[in-house]
Tab-separated table of C-alpha atoms in Angstrom:
chain	number	residue	atom	x	y	z
A	1	MET	CA	-13.247	58.888	31.014
A	2	LEU	CA	-12.188	55.203	31.680
A	3	VAL	CA	-15.076	52.681	31.746
A	4	GLY	CA	-14.253	49.219	32.990
A	5	TYR	CA	-15.827	45.752	31.943
A	6	MET	CA	-15.350	42.583	33.989
A	7	ARG	CA	-16.652	39.044	33.347
A	8	VAL	CA	-16.407	35.971	35.613
A	9	SER	CA	-17.709	32.500	34.769
A	10	SER	CA	-19.974	32.304	37.920
A	11	ASP	CA	-21.322	34.143	40.992
A	12	SER	CA	-18.946	32.229	43.204
A	13	ASP	CA	-15.730	33.201	41.374
A	14	ARG	CA	-14.908	35.949	43.857
A	15	GLN	CA	-11.110	35.638	43.345
A	16	SER	CA	-11.326	36.415	39.555
A	17	THR	CA	-13.783	39.269	40.258
A	18	ASP	CA	-11.528	40.954	42.907
A	19	LEU	CA	-8.318	40.393	40.567
A	20	GLN	CA	-10.044	42.103	37.690
A	21	ARG	CA	-11.540	44.916	39.908
A	22	ASP	CA	-8.243	45.666	41.561
A	23	ALA	CA	-6.445	45.707	38.181
A	24	LEU	CA	-9.111	48.031	36.630
A	25	VAL	CA	-9.272	50.450	39.561
A	26	SER	CA	-5.378	50.576	39.683
A	27	ALA	CA	-5.326	51.542	35.934
A	28	GLY	CA	-7.583	54.590	36.810
A	29	VAL	CA	-11.154	53.215	36.393
A	30	ASP	CA	-13.612	54.751	38.773
A	31	ALA	CA	-15.359	51.885	40.720
A	32	ARG	CA	-18.622	53.625	39.731
A	33	HIS	CA	-17.946	52.958	36.231
A	34	LEU	CA	-17.449	49.326	36.336
A	35	PHE	CA	-19.783	46.802	34.555
A	36	THR	CA	-19.968	43.069	35.368
A	37	ASP	CA	-21.259	39.973	33.840
A	38	HIS	CA	-21.424	36.498	35.488
A	39	ALA	CA	-21.448	34.328	32.525
A	40	SER	CA	-19.189	31.787	30.462
A	41	GLY	CA	-17.286	33.083	27.484
A	42	ALA	CA	-19.557	31.399	25.016
A	43	LYS	CA	-22.854	32.817	26.197
A	44	ASP	CA	-24.577	35.581	24.131
A	45	ASP	CA	-26.621	36.975	26.998
A	46	ARG	CA	-24.352	39.663	28.614
A	47	PRO	CA	-26.424	42.465	30.144
A	48	GLY	CA	-23.403	43.926	31.812
A	49	LEU	CA	-21.525	44.234	28.404
A	50	ILE	CA	-24.610	45.856	26.641
A	51	LYS	CA	-24.890	48.427	29.510
A	52	ALA	CA	-21.207	49.153	29.257
A	53	LEU	CA	-21.413	49.625	25.456
A	54	ASP	CA	-24.510	51.818	25.822
A	55	PHE	CA	-22.696	53.899	28.561
A	56	VAL	CA	-19.532	54.816	26.810
A	57	GLN	CA	-19.413	58.035	24.833
A	58	ALA	CA	-16.970	59.508	22.365
A	59	GLY	CA	-13.690	60.148	23.965
A	60	ASP	CA	-14.081	57.376	26.538
A	61	VAL	CA	-11.816	54.401	26.854
A	62	LEU	CA	-13.309	50.772	27.580
A	63	VAL	CA	-10.914	49.003	29.672
A	64	VAL	CA	-10.736	45.171	30.388
A	65	TRP	CA	-8.196	43.012	32.377
A	66	LYS	CA	-7.773	40.595	29.452
A	67	LEU	CA	-9.015	40.200	25.857
A	68	ASP	CA	-10.852	36.985	26.669
A	69	ARG	CA	-12.962	38.781	29.240
A	70	LEU	CA	-14.632	40.796	26.465
A	71	GLY	CA	-15.295	38.793	23.322
A	72	ARG	CA	-16.648	35.207	23.090
A	73	SER	CA	-14.452	34.647	19.912
A	74	LEU	CA	-12.001	36.600	17.888
A	75	SER	CA	-14.621	37.746	15.414
A	76	HIS	CA	-17.018	38.807	18.287
A	77	LEU	CA	-14.031	40.825	19.822
A	78	LEU	CA	-13.454	42.490	16.582
A	79	THR	CA	-17.156	43.260	16.043
A	80	ILE	CA	-17.123	45.094	19.492
A	81	ILE	CA	-13.954	47.024	18.746
A	82	ASP	CA	-15.371	48.233	15.457
A	83	SER	CA	-18.453	49.348	17.072
A	84	LEU	CA	-16.375	51.188	19.635
A	85	LYS	CA	-14.543	52.922	16.886
A	86	ASP	CA	-17.726	53.950	15.355
A	87	LYS	CA	-18.675	55.681	18.594
A	88	GLN	CA	-15.092	57.155	18.792
A	89	VAL	CA	-14.391	55.150	21.950
A	90	ALA	CA	-11.033	53.700	22.515
A	91	PHE	CA	-10.115	50.315	23.990
A	92	ARG	CA	-7.483	49.074	26.317
A	93	SER	CA	-6.581	45.502	27.419
A	94	LEU	CA	-4.246	45.646	30.566
A	95	THR	CA	-2.866	42.074	30.502
A	96	GLU	CA	-1.871	42.278	26.779
A	97	GLY	CA	-0.829	45.965	26.955
A	98	MET	CA	-3.090	46.783	24.093
A	99	ASP	CA	-4.280	50.327	23.624
A	100	THR	CA	-6.063	51.637	20.528
A	101	THR	CA	-5.136	55.112	21.406
A	102	LYS	CA	-1.548	54.332	20.487
A	103	PRO	CA	-0.440	53.374	16.891
A	104	SER	CA	0.869	50.065	18.133
A	105	GLY	CA	-2.557	49.113	19.417
A	106	GLU	CA	-4.258	49.972	16.090
A	107	LEU	CA	-1.617	47.802	14.228
A	108	LEU	CA	-2.380	44.755	16.406
A	109	PHE	CA	-6.086	44.994	15.700
A	110	HIS	CA	-5.371	45.123	12.008
A	111	VAL	CA	-3.343	41.939	12.531
A	112	PHE	CA	-6.245	40.409	14.511
A	113	GLY	CA	-8.665	41.307	11.676
A	114	ALA	CA	-6.494	39.458	9.176
A	115	LEU	CA	-6.294	36.314	11.543
A	116	ALA	CA	-9.992	36.351	11.819
A	117	GLN	CA	-10.435	36.307	8.104
A	118	TYR	CA	-7.738	33.584	7.858
A	119	GLU	CA	-9.605	31.608	10.533
A	120	ARG	CA	-12.992	31.927	8.586
A	121	ALA	CA	-11.385	30.649	5.412
A	122	LEU	CA	-9.875	27.719	7.126
A	123	ILE	CA	-13.223	26.676	8.539
A	124	GLN	CA	-14.934	27.033	5.164
A	125	GLU	CA	-12.173	24.921	3.549
A	126	ARG	CA	-12.513	22.223	6.259
A	127	VAL	CA	-16.457	22.192	5.548
A	128	MET	CA	-15.988	21.806	1.848
A	129	ALA	CA	-13.425	19.092	2.377
A	130	GLY	CA	-15.731	17.231	4.716
A	131	LEU	CA	-18.649	17.409	2.260
A	132	ALA	CA	-16.445	16.261	-0.576
A	133	ALA	CA	-15.172	13.383	1.477
A	134	ALA	CA	-18.743	12.409	2.436
A	135	LYS	CA	-19.838	12.600	-1.164
A	136	ARG	CA	-17.049	10.222	-2.219
A	137	ARG	CA	-18.384	7.774	0.430
A	138	GLY	CA	-21.781	8.098	-1.026
A	139	ARG	CA	-23.251	10.252	1.698
A	140	THR	CA	-24.558	13.847	1.282
A	141	GLY	CA	-24.905	16.722	3.767
A	142	GLY	CA	-28.014	17.410	5.656
A	143	ARG	CA	-30.131	15.246	7.918
A	144	PRO	CA	-30.496	11.521	7.046
A	145	PRO	CA	-33.860	10.323	5.793
A	146	VAL	CA	-36.229	9.470	8.654
A	147	ILE	CA	-38.487	7.304	6.356
A	148	VAL	CA	-37.399	3.740	6.534
A	149	ASP	CA	-36.929	1.861	3.292
A	150	GLU	CA	-39.978	-0.448	3.575
A	151	LYS	CA	-42.236	2.466	4.409
A	152	PHE	CA	-40.798	4.639	1.763
A	153	GLU	CA	-41.329	1.959	-1.017
A	154	ALA	CA	-44.903	1.884	0.083
A	155	ILE	CA	-45.255	5.669	-0.091
A	156	LEU	CA	-43.744	5.680	-3.464
A	157	ALA	CA	-46.111	3.055	-4.780
A	158	ALA	CA	-49.026	5.042	-3.361
A	159	LEU	CA	-47.819	8.291	-4.900
A	160	ASN	CA	-47.070	6.582	-8.330
A	161	GLY	CA	-50.635	5.111	-8.041
A	162	GLY	CA	-52.064	8.655	-7.837
A	163	MET	CA	-52.456	9.357	-4.120
A	164	SER	CA	-51.781	12.865	-3.209
A	165	LYS	CA	-49.008	13.819	-0.901
A	166	ALA	CA	-51.545	15.223	1.607
A	167	ALA	CA	-53.196	11.800	1.724
A	168	VAL	CA	-49.780	10.161	2.052
A	169	CYS	CA	-48.948	12.184	5.060
A	170	ARG	CA	-52.140	11.280	6.637
A	171	ASN	CA	-52.208	7.576	5.936
A	172	PHE	CA	-48.501	6.939	6.617
A	173	GLY	CA	-48.134	9.172	9.509
A	174	VAL	CA	-45.284	11.389	8.065
A	175	LYS	CA	-44.742	15.177	8.294
A	176	ARG	CA	-45.156	17.205	4.997
A	177	SER	CA	-41.576	18.616	5.289
A	178	THR	CA	-40.065	15.164	5.816
A	179	LEU	CA	-41.885	13.830	2.804
A	180	LEU	CA	-40.807	16.680	0.625
A	181	ASP	CA	-37.223	16.506	1.731
A	182	THR	CA	-36.982	12.640	1.109
A	183	LEU	CA	-38.588	13.111	-2.271
A	184	ALA	CA	-36.325	15.909	-3.288
A	185	ARG	CA	-33.275	13.843	-2.234
A	186	ILE	CA	-34.073	10.891	-4.465
A	187	GLY	CA	-35.081	13.297	-7.367
A	188	TRP	CA	-38.751	12.055	-7.541
A	189	SER	CA	-40.523	13.904	-10.253
A	190	GLY	CA	-44.158	12.725	-9.903
A	191	PRO	CA	-47.187	14.957	-9.455
A	192	SER	CA	-46.353	18.182	-7.449
A	193	SER	CA	-49.894	18.745	-6.132
A	194	PHE	CA	-50.207	18.619	-2.377
A	195	GLY	CA	-54.019	18.715	-2.326
A	196	THR	CA	-56.347	16.020	-1.570
A	197	GLU	CA	-56.862	13.099	-4.071
A	198	PRO	CA	-59.765	13.492	-6.649
A	199	HIS	CA	-63.030	11.817	-5.850
A	200	ALA	CA	-63.778	8.665	-7.703
A	201	GLY	CA	-66.530	8.535	-10.276
C-alpha cells in the first residue's frame, strides 16, 4: 500500500498543500492514506509524521513529494529511512525520482549516508579549529565568568580567610554553580567543603 506524507510551512500555504496532494494522488496514493503537518522544516513536533510512521506496515511504501518535506536535516532524513527499512517499509520521493524498492534508490541512500558522515566530520573539525583559535587568543570555551573582577577578588580573600563556599554564596549573592565554575576555571585549590563556616570559640 502507498502511504503519503505532506508538510507545509503554515496553514495558509494552500498552494503547496494542493501541489503535494495532487502529485501524491497522481502517484497512486489513496487520499485516505495521506498524513499532513503544518510546520517549518526545523521543528521537531510533527504529529502527522509520527502518525504516518506508526501507520505504515511491512510491504508498504511511504511516498513524499520532495525529500525536504520529510527530514529536517540530512541526518534526520536518514534516521527516518533506516527506521522504515527496519519495518520493511520502502520509501519514494517523487521529485527526485528516488525509490528504495529499486537498486538505484538504495545506492543513492548509501551515498547520502556517506555525505552525512562527511558533514558531521566537517562540523567537528570546524568546532575544534574554533576552540584552538580561541585558546590562542587567550579565551577558552564555555560561558564567560559572571563574577566581576573586584567582587571575585573579595570572594577569594574571604575563601582564603576560611569562609565556606556556602557562606560566600549567601554573603556575596552568587549561585553555587557560578562560584564552583569560576573557581574551577582559575584552578583554585582551597578548601573543598561547601558547608557552613565553623563556630568561633
